[in-house]
Coordinates of C-alpha atoms in Angstrom, one line a residue:
Chain A
M1045 CA -124.6 -19.9 168.3
S1046 CA -123.3 -17.5 165.7
L1047 CA -123.9 -13.6 165.2
V1048 CA -125.5 -14.3 161.9
E1049 CA -127.0 -17.0 160.7
I1050 CA -128.0 -17.8 156.4
E1051 CA -128.7 -21.0 155.9
D1052 CA -129.4 -22.7 152.5
V1053 CA -130.7 -18.3 151.0
H1054 CA -131.6 -17.6 147.4
K1055 CA -132.0 -15.3 145.5
V1056 CA -133.2 -15.6 141.4
F1057 CA -133.1 -10.8 139.6
P1058 CA -135.6 -11.5 136.5
A1059 CA -134.2 -10.0 133.6
R1060 CA -133.4 -6.6 132.3
Q1061 CA -134.0 -6.6 128.5
R1062 CA -137.1 -9.0 127.4
G1063 CA -136.4 -12.3 125.6
G1064 CA -132.7 -12.4 129.1
E1065 CA -132.5 -14.2 131.2
P1066 CA -133.1 -14.3 134.9
V1067 CA -129.7 -14.3 136.7
H1068 CA -130.0 -17.1 139.7
A1069 CA -127.3 -14.7 141.8
L1070 CA -127.4 -17.2 145.1
K1071 CA -127.9 -20.4 144.8
G1072 CA -128.4 -22.0 148.3
V1073 CA -125.8 -19.9 150.4
S1074 CA -125.0 -21.1 154.1
L1075 CA -122.8 -19.2 155.8
H1076 CA -122.7 -18.3 159.8
V1077 CA -120.6 -15.0 160.8
N1078 CA -119.1 -15.9 164.7
E1079 CA -119.0 -12.6 166.8
G1080 CA -115.8 -10.3 166.6
E1081 CA -114.7 -12.2 163.6
T1082 CA -113.7 -11.1 160.3
L1083 CA -116.1 -14.3 157.7
A1084 CA -114.0 -12.7 154.0
V1085 CA -116.5 -13.7 150.8
I1086 CA -114.3 -13.4 147.9
G1087 CA -115.0 -14.8 143.8
E1088 CA -115.8 -13.4 141.5
S1089 CA -117.6 -10.4 139.7
G1090 CA -120.8 -11.5 139.4
S1091 CA -120.6 -14.4 141.6
G1092 CA -123.1 -13.0 143.6
K1093 CA -121.0 -11.8 146.6
S1094 CA -122.0 -7.7 146.2
T1095 CA -125.7 -9.8 147.0
L1096 CA -125.4 -11.8 149.6
G1097 CA -123.5 -8.4 151.8
R1098 CA -127.3 -7.2 150.9
V1099 CA -128.8 -10.0 151.3
A1100 CA -127.0 -10.4 155.1
L1101 CA -128.2 -7.0 155.8
R1102 CA -131.7 -7.5 154.5
L1103 CA -130.9 -4.5 151.9
I1104 CA -132.5 -7.4 149.6
D1105 CA -135.1 -9.7 149.9
V1106 CA -134.6 -13.0 149.5
D1107 CA -136.5 -15.8 147.5
S1108 CA -136.0 -18.6 150.3
G1109 CA -133.8 -19.3 152.5
A1110 CA -133.5 -17.4 156.9
V1111 CA -131.7 -14.9 157.9
R1112 CA -131.0 -14.8 161.2
I1113 CA -128.4 -12.3 163.8
D1114 CA -129.0 -13.3 167.5
G1115 CA -131.3 -15.7 166.1
K1116 CA -133.8 -13.5 164.8
D1117 CA -135.1 -14.2 162.1
L1118 CA -134.7 -10.9 159.7
G1119 CA -136.9 -12.1 157.0
A1120 CA -139.8 -12.4 159.7
M1121 CA -139.4 -8.4 161.1
D1122 CA -141.7 -6.2 160.9
A1123 CA -140.4 -1.9 159.2
N1124 CA -140.5 -1.1 162.4
T1125 CA -139.1 -4.1 164.4
L1126 CA -136.5 -4.2 161.3
R1127 CA -135.5 -0.7 161.4
R1128 CA -134.2 -0.4 165.4
Q1129 CA -132.7 -4.0 164.3
R1130 CA -130.6 -2.2 161.7
A1131 CA -128.9 0.0 164.8
D1132 CA -126.9 -2.8 164.8
M1133 CA -125.5 -3.9 161.4
Q1134 CA -124.0 -1.8 159.0
L1135 CA -122.5 -1.1 155.5
V1136 CA -119.5 0.8 154.0
F1137 CA -119.7 0.9 150.7
Q1138 CA -117.2 0.6 148.2
E1139 CA -117.2 3.9 145.8
P1140 CA -117.0 6.4 149.2
F1141 CA -117.9 9.0 147.7
E1142 CA -120.8 8.0 145.8
S1143 CA -121.8 6.7 149.3
L1144 CA -121.5 10.1 150.7
N1145 CA -124.3 13.0 150.4
P1146 CA -122.8 15.5 149.1
R1147 CA -124.7 18.7 150.3
M1148 CA -124.4 17.7 153.4
A1149 CA -121.9 18.7 155.8
I1150 CA -119.8 15.3 157.7
G1151 CA -121.3 15.9 160.5
A1152 CA -124.4 15.4 159.8
I1153 CA -123.9 12.6 157.9
V1154 CA -122.3 10.7 161.3
A1155 CA -125.2 11.9 162.6
E1156 CA -127.7 10.3 160.9
P1157 CA -128.1 7.0 162.7
L1158 CA -127.7 8.5 165.7
Q1159 CA -130.7 10.5 164.6
I1160 CA -132.9 7.5 164.0
H1161 CA -131.9 4.6 166.5
Q1162 CA -131.6 6.6 169.7
P1163 CA -133.3 10.6 169.3
Q1164 CA -133.8 10.5 172.7
L1165 CA -130.3 11.9 172.7
G1166 CA -130.7 15.5 171.6
T1167 CA -128.4 17.5 169.6
T1168 CA -125.7 18.8 172.2
E1169 CA -125.1 14.7 173.1
I1170 CA -125.2 13.5 169.2
R1171 CA -123.2 16.2 168.5
R1172 CA -120.1 15.3 170.8
Q1173 CA -120.0 11.7 170.0
V1174 CA -120.1 12.4 165.9
L1175 CA -117.3 14.9 167.1
S1176 CA -116.0 11.4 169.5
T1177 CA -116.6 9.0 166.3
L1178 CA -114.2 11.1 163.6
E1179 CA -111.0 11.0 165.8
H1180 CA -112.0 8.2 166.6
V1181 CA -111.7 7.3 163.2
G1182 CA -108.5 9.5 163.0
L1183 CA -110.2 12.6 160.8
P1184 CA -109.6 16.1 163.2
Q1185 CA -113.2 17.1 164.2
S1186 CA -113.2 20.4 162.4
F1187 CA -113.8 17.7 159.6
A1188 CA -117.7 17.6 160.5
D1189 CA -118.4 20.9 159.0
R1190 CA -116.8 19.9 155.7
L1191 CA -118.6 18.6 152.6
P1192 CA -117.8 15.2 151.1
G1193 CA -116.4 16.6 148.4
E1194 CA -113.7 18.1 149.7
L1195 CA -112.2 15.7 151.6
S1196 CA -109.3 13.1 149.5
G1197 CA -110.7 9.4 148.8
G1198 CA -109.1 7.9 152.3
Q1199 CA -111.1 10.4 154.1
Q1200 CA -114.1 10.2 152.8
Q1201 CA -113.8 6.1 153.1
R1202 CA -113.1 7.6 157.1
V1203 CA -116.4 9.0 157.3
G1204 CA -117.7 6.4 155.8
I1205 CA -116.8 4.3 158.3
A1206 CA -117.8 6.7 161.1
R1207 CA -121.0 6.5 159.7
A1208 CA -120.8 2.2 159.8
I1209 CA -120.2 2.6 163.6
I1210 CA -121.4 5.1 165.3
S1211 CA -125.0 3.0 166.3
R1212 CA -122.5 0.4 168.0
P1213 CA -123.0 -1.8 166.1
R1214 CA -122.2 -6.2 166.5
F1215 CA -122.2 -6.9 162.4
V1216 CA -120.8 -4.5 159.6
V1217 CA -121.1 -5.9 155.4
L1218 CA -117.6 -3.8 154.2
D1219 CA -118.2 -4.6 150.6
E1220 CA -114.6 -4.1 148.7
P1221 CA -114.4 -1.2 151.3
T1222 CA -110.9 -0.2 150.2
S1223 CA -110.2 -1.5 146.5
S1224 CA -110.8 2.1 144.9
L1225 CA -108.3 3.4 147.2
D1226 CA -104.6 3.9 146.3
L1227 CA -102.0 1.5 147.7
S1228 CA -101.0 3.0 150.7
I1229 CA -104.1 4.5 152.3
R1230 CA -105.8 0.9 152.1
A1231 CA -103.2 0.0 154.0
Q1232 CA -104.0 2.5 156.6
I1233 CA -107.8 2.0 156.2
L1234 CA -107.4 -1.6 157.1
A1235 CA -105.4 -0.9 159.7
L1236 CA -108.2 1.6 161.6
L1237 CA -111.1 -0.5 160.4
A1238 CA -108.7 -4.2 162.8
E1239 CA -108.5 -2.0 165.2
L1240 CA -112.2 -0.4 165.6
Q1241 CA -113.1 -4.3 165.5
R1242 CA -111.0 -5.4 168.2
E1243 CA -112.2 -2.8 170.3
Y1244 CA -116.2 -2.4 170.0
S1245 CA -116.0 -6.2 169.1
M1246 CA -117.7 -5.8 166.0
A1247 CA -118.2 -9.0 163.9
Y1248 CA -117.1 -7.5 160.2
L1249 CA -118.7 -9.9 156.4
F1250 CA -115.7 -8.6 154.4
V1251 CA -116.8 -8.8 150.6
S1252 CA -113.6 -8.6 147.9
H1253 CA -112.0 -9.7 145.3
D1254 CA -108.9 -9.4 146.7
M1255 CA -106.9 -12.4 148.4
H1256 CA -104.2 -10.2 149.4
T1257 CA -106.6 -8.2 151.5
V1258 CA -108.8 -10.4 153.2
E1259 CA -105.0 -13.1 153.6
W1260 CA -104.1 -9.8 155.9
V1261 CA -107.6 -9.0 157.2
S1262 CA -109.4 -12.6 157.6
D1263 CA -110.0 -15.1 159.8
R1264 CA -111.8 -17.2 158.2
I1265 CA -113.2 -17.1 153.5
A1266 CA -115.9 -17.9 152.1
V1267 CA -115.1 -18.7 148.4
M1268 CA -118.2 -18.2 145.2
Y1269 CA -118.1 -19.4 142.4
L1270 CA -122.0 -19.4 139.9
G1271 CA -123.6 -17.8 142.8
E1272 CA -122.8 -20.5 145.0
I1273 CA -120.1 -20.9 148.1
V1274 CA -117.2 -23.6 147.4
E1275 CA -115.8 -23.8 150.0
T1276 CA -115.7 -22.7 153.4
K1277 CA -112.0 -22.2 156.0
P1278 CA -109.4 -20.7 158.3
T1279 CA -107.6 -18.5 156.1
R1280 CA -104.2 -20.0 156.7
E1281 CA -105.9 -23.2 155.7
L1282 CA -107.7 -22.4 152.4
F1283 CA -104.1 -20.5 151.7
D1284 CA -102.1 -24.2 152.0
A1285 CA -104.7 -26.9 151.4
P1286 CA -107.2 -25.6 148.2
E1287 CA -109.5 -28.0 147.4
H1288 CA -111.9 -26.8 145.4
P1289 CA -110.5 -26.1 141.5
Y1290 CA -111.7 -22.6 142.3
T1291 CA -110.1 -21.5 144.6
Q1292 CA -107.3 -23.2 143.7
T1293 CA -107.1 -21.0 139.7
L1294 CA -107.4 -18.3 142.0
L1295 CA -105.4 -18.5 144.6
S1296 CA -102.7 -18.9 141.0
A1297 CA -103.5 -15.7 140.0
R1298 CA -102.3 -13.9 142.8
L1299 CA -99.3 -11.7 141.7
S1300 CA -96.4 -11.7 144.1
P1301 CA -94.7 -8.1 145.1
D1302 CA -91.7 -9.9 145.4
P1303 CA -89.9 -11.4 141.8
R1304 CA -87.9 -13.9 143.5
E1305 CA -91.9 -16.1 143.6
P1306 CA -93.4 -15.6 140.3
H1307 CA -96.7 -16.8 140.6
A1308 CA -97.8 -20.2 139.3
Y1309 CA -101.0 -19.4 137.0
K1310 CA -99.9 -21.5 134.6
A1311 CA -102.7 -23.9 135.7
F1312 CA -105.2 -23.2 133.6
A1313 CA -102.5 -22.0 130.4
G1314 CA -104.0 -22.9 127.7
H1315 CA -107.9 -22.0 128.6
K1316 CA -109.7 -19.7 127.0
T1317 CA -112.3 -18.3 130.3
V1318 CA -112.3 -19.3 133.8
R1319 CA -115.2 -21.0 133.9
D1320 CA -112.9 -23.2 131.4
A1321 CA -110.2 -23.7 133.7
V1322 CA -112.3 -24.6 136.9
E1323 CA -114.3 -27.3 135.0
N1324 CA -111.8 -28.7 133.0
Q1325 CA -108.7 -29.1 135.1
E1326 CA -108.4 -31.3 137.5
P1327 CA -108.3 -31.4 141.1
A1328 CA -105.3 -31.8 142.9
Chain B
M1497 CA -86.4 -15.2 129.9
N1498 CA -86.8 -13.6 126.6
A1499 CA -84.6 -11.7 124.1
Q1500 CA -83.9 -8.5 125.6
S1501 CA -81.5 -6.5 124.0
E1502 CA -79.3 -3.3 124.6
E1503 CA -81.1 -2.1 121.5
L1504 CA -83.9 1.1 122.4
A1505 CA -87.3 0.6 122.0
L1506 CA -87.7 4.5 123.3
E1507 CA -85.3 6.8 124.8
V1508 CA -87.2 9.6 126.5
R1509 CA -85.3 12.3 129.0
N1510 CA -85.9 15.0 130.3
L1511 CA -90.1 14.5 129.3
A1512 CA -92.0 17.7 130.9
V1513 CA -95.6 19.0 131.4
S1514 CA -97.0 21.7 131.9
I1515 CA -101.2 22.3 132.0
K1516 CA -102.6 25.8 131.4
T1517 CA -105.1 26.3 134.3
P1518 CA -107.5 29.6 135.4
H1519 CA -105.5 28.9 138.6
G1520 CA -101.9 29.3 137.4
V1521 CA -100.3 27.0 135.2
V1522 CA -99.8 23.7 137.0
H1523 CA -96.6 21.0 136.8
P1524 CA -97.7 16.9 137.0
V1525 CA -94.4 16.2 135.1
K1526 CA -91.0 17.7 136.6
G1527 CA -88.2 16.2 133.8
V1528 CA -88.9 12.0 133.6
D1529 CA -86.3 10.1 132.0
L1530 CA -87.4 6.8 130.1
T1531 CA -85.7 3.9 129.1
V1532 CA -86.6 1.1 127.0
H1533 CA -85.1 -1.3 125.0
K1534 CA -85.9 -4.4 122.9
G1535 CA -88.0 -7.1 124.3
E1536 CA -88.4 -5.9 127.6
I1537 CA -91.7 -5.0 129.5
V1538 CA -91.1 -1.7 131.8
G1539 CA -93.2 -0.5 134.4
I1540 CA -94.0 2.9 135.9
V1541 CA -95.8 2.2 139.6
G1542 CA -97.3 5.4 141.2
E1543 CA -100.3 6.6 143.3
S1544 CA -103.2 8.4 141.7
G1545 CA -101.9 11.8 141.0
C1546 CA -98.1 11.1 140.7
G1547 CA -97.7 12.0 137.1
K1548 CA -97.3 8.4 136.0
S1549 CA -100.2 8.6 132.8
T1550 CA -99.9 12.5 131.9
T1551 CA -95.8 11.0 131.1
I1552 CA -97.1 8.7 128.9
K1553 CA -99.7 10.9 127.6
G1554 CA -97.0 13.5 126.6
L1555 CA -95.8 10.8 124.8
L1556 CA -98.7 10.4 122.7
R1557 CA -99.8 13.6 123.1
L1558 CA -103.1 12.6 123.8
L1559 CA -103.3 15.8 125.8
P1560 CA -105.5 18.2 126.0
A1561 CA -104.6 21.3 124.2
N1562 CA -103.3 23.8 127.1
S1563 CA -100.6 21.8 128.6
T1564 CA -97.4 21.9 126.9
V1565 CA -95.0 19.2 126.2
T1566 CA -91.2 19.4 126.2
A1567 CA -88.4 17.2 126.9
D1568 CA -84.6 16.7 125.0
K1569 CA -85.6 13.7 123.5
A1570 CA -88.5 11.1 122.5
Q1571 CA -86.5 9.3 120.2
L1572 CA -89.1 5.7 119.5
A1573 CA -86.9 3.3 117.4
G1574 CA -88.1 3.3 113.9
Y1575 CA -89.9 5.9 113.4
G1576 CA -88.1 9.8 115.1
D1577 CA -88.1 11.6 117.8
L1578 CA -92.6 12.4 119.4
L1579 CA -92.0 15.2 119.9
A1580 CA -91.2 15.9 117.4
T1581 CA -93.7 15.1 116.1
P1582 CA -96.2 18.0 114.7
V1583 CA -99.6 17.0 117.0
R1584 CA -101.8 16.2 113.2
R1585 CA -99.8 13.6 112.6
M1586 CA -99.2 11.3 115.9
R1587 CA -102.8 8.9 114.4
E1588 CA -99.9 7.6 112.3
V1589 CA -97.9 7.1 114.6
R1590 CA -100.8 5.4 117.1
G1591 CA -102.0 2.4 116.2
A1592 CA -98.7 1.6 113.9
K1593 CA -96.1 2.1 115.9
I1594 CA -97.2 2.4 119.6
G1595 CA -100.1 0.9 120.2
F1596 CA -102.6 1.8 123.6
V1597 CA -104.2 0.4 125.8
A1598 CA -105.9 2.4 128.2
Q1599 CA -107.6 1.7 131.5
N1600 CA -111.2 1.9 130.5
P1601 CA -111.9 -0.3 127.4
F1602 CA -115.2 1.6 127.3
G1603 CA -113.7 5.0 126.8
S1604 CA -111.6 3.5 123.7
L1605 CA -114.3 1.7 122.1
N1606 CA -116.9 3.4 119.4
P1607 CA -120.2 2.1 122.3
I1608 CA -122.7 3.1 118.6
Y1609 CA -120.5 1.2 116.1
K1610 CA -120.0 -2.1 116.0
I1611 CA -116.8 -3.7 117.1
E1612 CA -116.4 -5.1 113.7
R1613 CA -116.6 -1.5 112.4
Q1614 CA -114.1 -0.5 114.8
F1615 CA -111.5 -2.9 113.0
Y1616 CA -112.2 -2.0 110.0
E1617 CA -111.6 2.0 110.4
L1618 CA -108.4 1.2 112.6
Q1619 CA -106.8 -0.6 109.3
K1620 CA -108.3 1.8 107.0
A1621 CA -106.7 4.7 108.9
H1622 CA -103.6 3.3 108.2
K1623 CA -103.6 1.2 104.9
T1624 CA -106.0 2.2 102.1
K1625 CA -106.1 -0.9 100.3
V1626 CA -108.0 -3.2 102.5
S1627 CA -111.7 -4.7 102.5
R1628 CA -114.1 -5.4 104.3
K1629 CA -114.1 -9.3 103.7
E1630 CA -110.7 -8.6 104.6
S1631 CA -111.0 -6.7 108.0
R1632 CA -112.9 -9.2 109.1
E1633 CA -110.7 -12.1 109.0
I1634 CA -107.7 -10.2 110.4
A1635 CA -110.2 -9.0 113.1
L1636 CA -111.7 -12.6 113.8
R1637 CA -107.8 -14.1 114.2
M1638 CA -106.4 -11.2 116.2
L1639 CA -110.2 -11.9 119.2
D1640 CA -109.5 -15.7 118.5
G1641 CA -105.8 -14.5 119.7
V1642 CA -106.3 -12.9 121.9
G1643 CA -108.8 -15.7 123.7
I1644 CA -112.2 -14.7 122.3
V1645 CA -114.4 -17.8 122.9
N1646 CA -116.6 -16.4 120.0
P1647 CA -115.4 -13.7 118.3
A1648 CA -117.7 -13.4 114.8
R1649 CA -120.4 -12.9 117.7
V1650 CA -118.4 -10.3 119.3
L1651 CA -117.5 -8.6 116.3
D1652 CA -121.2 -8.3 115.1
G1653 CA -122.1 -6.8 118.3
Y1654 CA -121.5 -3.5 120.5
A1655 CA -119.5 -2.5 123.2
H1656 CA -121.9 -2.6 125.8
Q1657 CA -123.0 -6.2 125.3
L1658 CA -118.8 -6.8 126.2
S1659 CA -117.7 -7.8 129.9
G1660 CA -114.8 -5.5 131.3
G1661 CA -112.8 -8.2 130.1
M1662 CA -114.2 -8.9 127.6
A1663 CA -114.2 -5.5 126.2
Q1664 CA -109.9 -5.3 127.3
R1665 CA -109.8 -8.5 126.1
V1666 CA -111.1 -6.2 122.1
V1667 CA -108.9 -2.6 123.1
I1668 CA -106.3 -5.6 123.5
A1669 CA -107.0 -6.8 119.7
L1670 CA -107.4 -3.4 117.7
A1671 CA -103.4 -1.9 120.0
T1672 CA -101.9 -4.9 118.2
T1673 CA -103.8 -5.4 115.3
L1674 CA -101.1 -3.3 113.0
S1675 CA -98.5 -5.0 115.1
P1676 CA -97.0 -2.0 116.7
Q1677 CA -93.2 -2.0 118.0
L1678 CA -94.1 -0.8 121.1
L1679 CA -97.2 -1.1 123.1
I1680 CA -97.9 1.3 125.4
A1681 CA -100.2 0.7 128.5
D1682 CA -102.0 3.1 131.5
E1683 CA -103.9 0.5 134.3
P1684 CA -105.2 -1.8 132.0
T1685 CA -105.8 -4.6 134.3
T1686 CA -107.3 -2.3 136.8
G1687 CA -111.2 -3.0 138.5
L1688 CA -110.2 -6.8 136.5
D1689 CA -110.4 -10.0 138.6
A1690 CA -107.4 -12.2 139.4
T1691 CA -108.0 -14.4 137.4
V1692 CA -108.9 -12.8 134.5
Q1693 CA -106.2 -10.3 134.8
A1694 CA -103.3 -13.0 134.6
Q1695 CA -104.9 -14.1 131.2
I1696 CA -105.0 -9.5 130.0
L1697 CA -101.0 -9.0 131.0
D1698 CA -100.1 -12.8 129.9
L1699 CA -101.6 -11.6 126.7
I1700 CA -100.4 -8.6 126.5
S1701 CA -97.1 -9.6 127.9
G1702 CA -96.6 -12.4 125.4
F1703 CA -97.6 -10.4 122.7
V1704 CA -94.2 -8.4 123.5
H1705 CA -91.9 -11.1 124.0
Q1706 CA -93.1 -11.5 120.3
E1707 CA -90.1 -10.7 117.4
G1708 CA -88.3 -8.7 120.4
R1709 CA -91.7 -6.0 120.6
S1710 CA -91.6 -3.3 124.1
M1711 CA -93.7 -2.3 126.1
V1712 CA -93.7 -0.1 129.4
L1713 CA -96.8 -0.7 131.4
V1714 CA -98.3 1.9 134.4
T1715 CA -100.3 0.5 136.9
H1716 CA -100.2 1.4 141.2
D1717 CA -100.0 -2.7 141.6
L1718 CA -97.0 -4.3 142.5
G1719 CA -97.7 -7.3 141.6
V1720 CA -98.3 -6.7 138.2
I1721 CA -94.7 -5.1 138.3
A1722 CA -92.8 -8.0 140.1
Q1723 CA -94.2 -10.2 138.4
Y1724 CA -94.6 -9.3 134.7
C1725 CA -92.0 -6.2 134.3
Q1726 CA -88.1 -6.8 133.8
R1727 CA -87.6 -2.7 134.6
V1728 CA -89.0 -0.6 137.4
V1729 CA -89.0 3.3 137.3
V1730 CA -90.9 4.4 140.6
M1731 CA -92.6 7.7 139.9
Y1732 CA -93.2 9.8 142.8
D1733 CA -94.9 14.0 142.6
G1734 CA -94.4 14.6 139.1
Q1735 CA -90.6 12.7 139.3
V1736 CA -88.8 9.4 138.7
V1737 CA -87.4 8.8 142.9
E1738 CA -86.0 5.2 142.1
H1739 CA -85.8 3.2 138.6
G1740 CA -83.7 -0.2 137.6
S1741 CA -84.3 -3.7 137.2
V1742 CA -87.3 -4.9 138.9
M1743 CA -84.9 -7.0 141.0
D1744 CA -83.2 -5.2 142.4
V1745 CA -85.1 -2.3 143.7
M1746 CA -88.4 -4.1 144.3
V1747 CA -85.7 -6.5 146.8
E1748 CA -83.7 -3.4 148.2
P1749 CA -86.0 -0.5 147.5
Q1750 CA -83.7 2.2 148.0
H1751 CA -85.8 5.8 148.0
P1752 CA -87.9 6.2 151.5
Y1753 CA -91.2 6.4 149.2
T1754 CA -90.6 2.9 146.8
Q1755 CA -89.4 1.4 150.7
R1756 CA -93.1 3.1 151.8
L1757 CA -94.7 1.8 148.7
I1758 CA -94.1 -1.9 149.1
A1759 CA -93.4 -2.3 152.7
S1760 CA -97.7 -1.2 152.2
V1761 CA -98.6 -4.4 150.0
P1762 CA -99.8 -7.5 152.7
K1763 CA -97.8 -9.9 151.9
P1764 CA -98.6 -13.9 151.4
G1765 CA -98.5 -15.2 154.8
E1766 CA -99.0 -12.4 156.6
K1767 CA -101.5 -10.8 159.3
L1768 CA -102.1 -7.1 159.8
D1769 CA -99.9 -5.5 161.5
V1770 CA -102.3 -3.5 164.0
S1771 CA -99.8 -1.8 166.5
R1772 CA -99.0 0.4 164.3

């Protein structure tokens, strides 16, 4: 049994304006995440990948289908059971600063999950764990008394990670955790995430639109296109033999930092939109 | 691969920017040289805060009044010295002589005017005689040229109705309407999907490689540099630490900062090394 199982999930968001079309964000999505592995979900904006990440944590309720962790159906849990379950499943956001309360000290932000999930620990023990977690994510303990605005983007994201791992979850959704960071900082954060994963054997659902990054970090990749998963494969296999036209388009649009490897994106030259390219391309 | 020549399009020597702040004077750009030949795309690469955007905003004179831009030379071919031009006359340069594509297209488009009016105002500002009808025809042609499927609908709508990729196409169409010889693009595809990024960059570079135009492309994405630029300038802390042909700099970087930058990009086929 996989740690997380998502089975035939549908989600429709109502139209935002009168007369608008409802958005069918997830159209029968199924996937599983094994213990300790990184499954990347990749797709263009609007493909439903962030919705999927939130559905996997039941931050959004599904219209139909099931989400299970450890075989337990999240949708069937009452509020109390779900709250207890949340210690085991956490989220790291794309925009580190937006996801930290600007008026709370770093120490208080990182302490919150423990105060909720393990209040019996007491203030002293919680403080001790907060300081050791900060150190663990590469921040000095003195940062506990600082405010988010005093930190750089990379440091803020380390705080977001500390908050996510302090309750020792087995499953973490990473929603574009590095896309707002500079290159060298990005590499550091990815290395930190990989290190923590190995240490605590956490499973990651890594939502991203960056092929370079997912190739670097993931064991398997699920490709989303227009609300559906069109292809799921071990990372190497997906890169070596992409089957779906959208995956092929996505791969051909990668820009190698090595000028000796020109990109092969000509595959959809002449098509005005990605959709046009995908639908009118002959599968290789 | 294109009509690159030895003829200069832009020559900047020792450009410096200083900004007066309540906490004293800061120097985000400390003497930058930039040479752009006709037919060539020159990339400026560096991380946040290295001064790459400030350099080009300084050139275009788009910095706030508390800043000072100096240079030994800022020669634009077919025009003259940019820094010798009074700020109020820079409006004649921007749009007609230099097209500018900023990172956030929604910052470049006026939210309360229809797209059609923005094409009209651009043309009216530079040419005295253009009728609404002519302007609309030109706009339709430009939007079609940047791959917009239904140009008439876009013209009759507002910026907020467009997706990021569509809005950036509109900005590119606007920036190229008056056929400027030099295009300056500041992170034109940051935040866009990979597929859309490749399309937008193909569009811009297609425009540049027609008739020996040139471009300065500011980006932090080394893939964009490697695939679209002929030469690159690497900036760090307001200075140029390395410059040269993309082949030289990206394949055999000399400066430790460039080496570190390139080493931090995930390479295809490589797994993350956790041992570091």
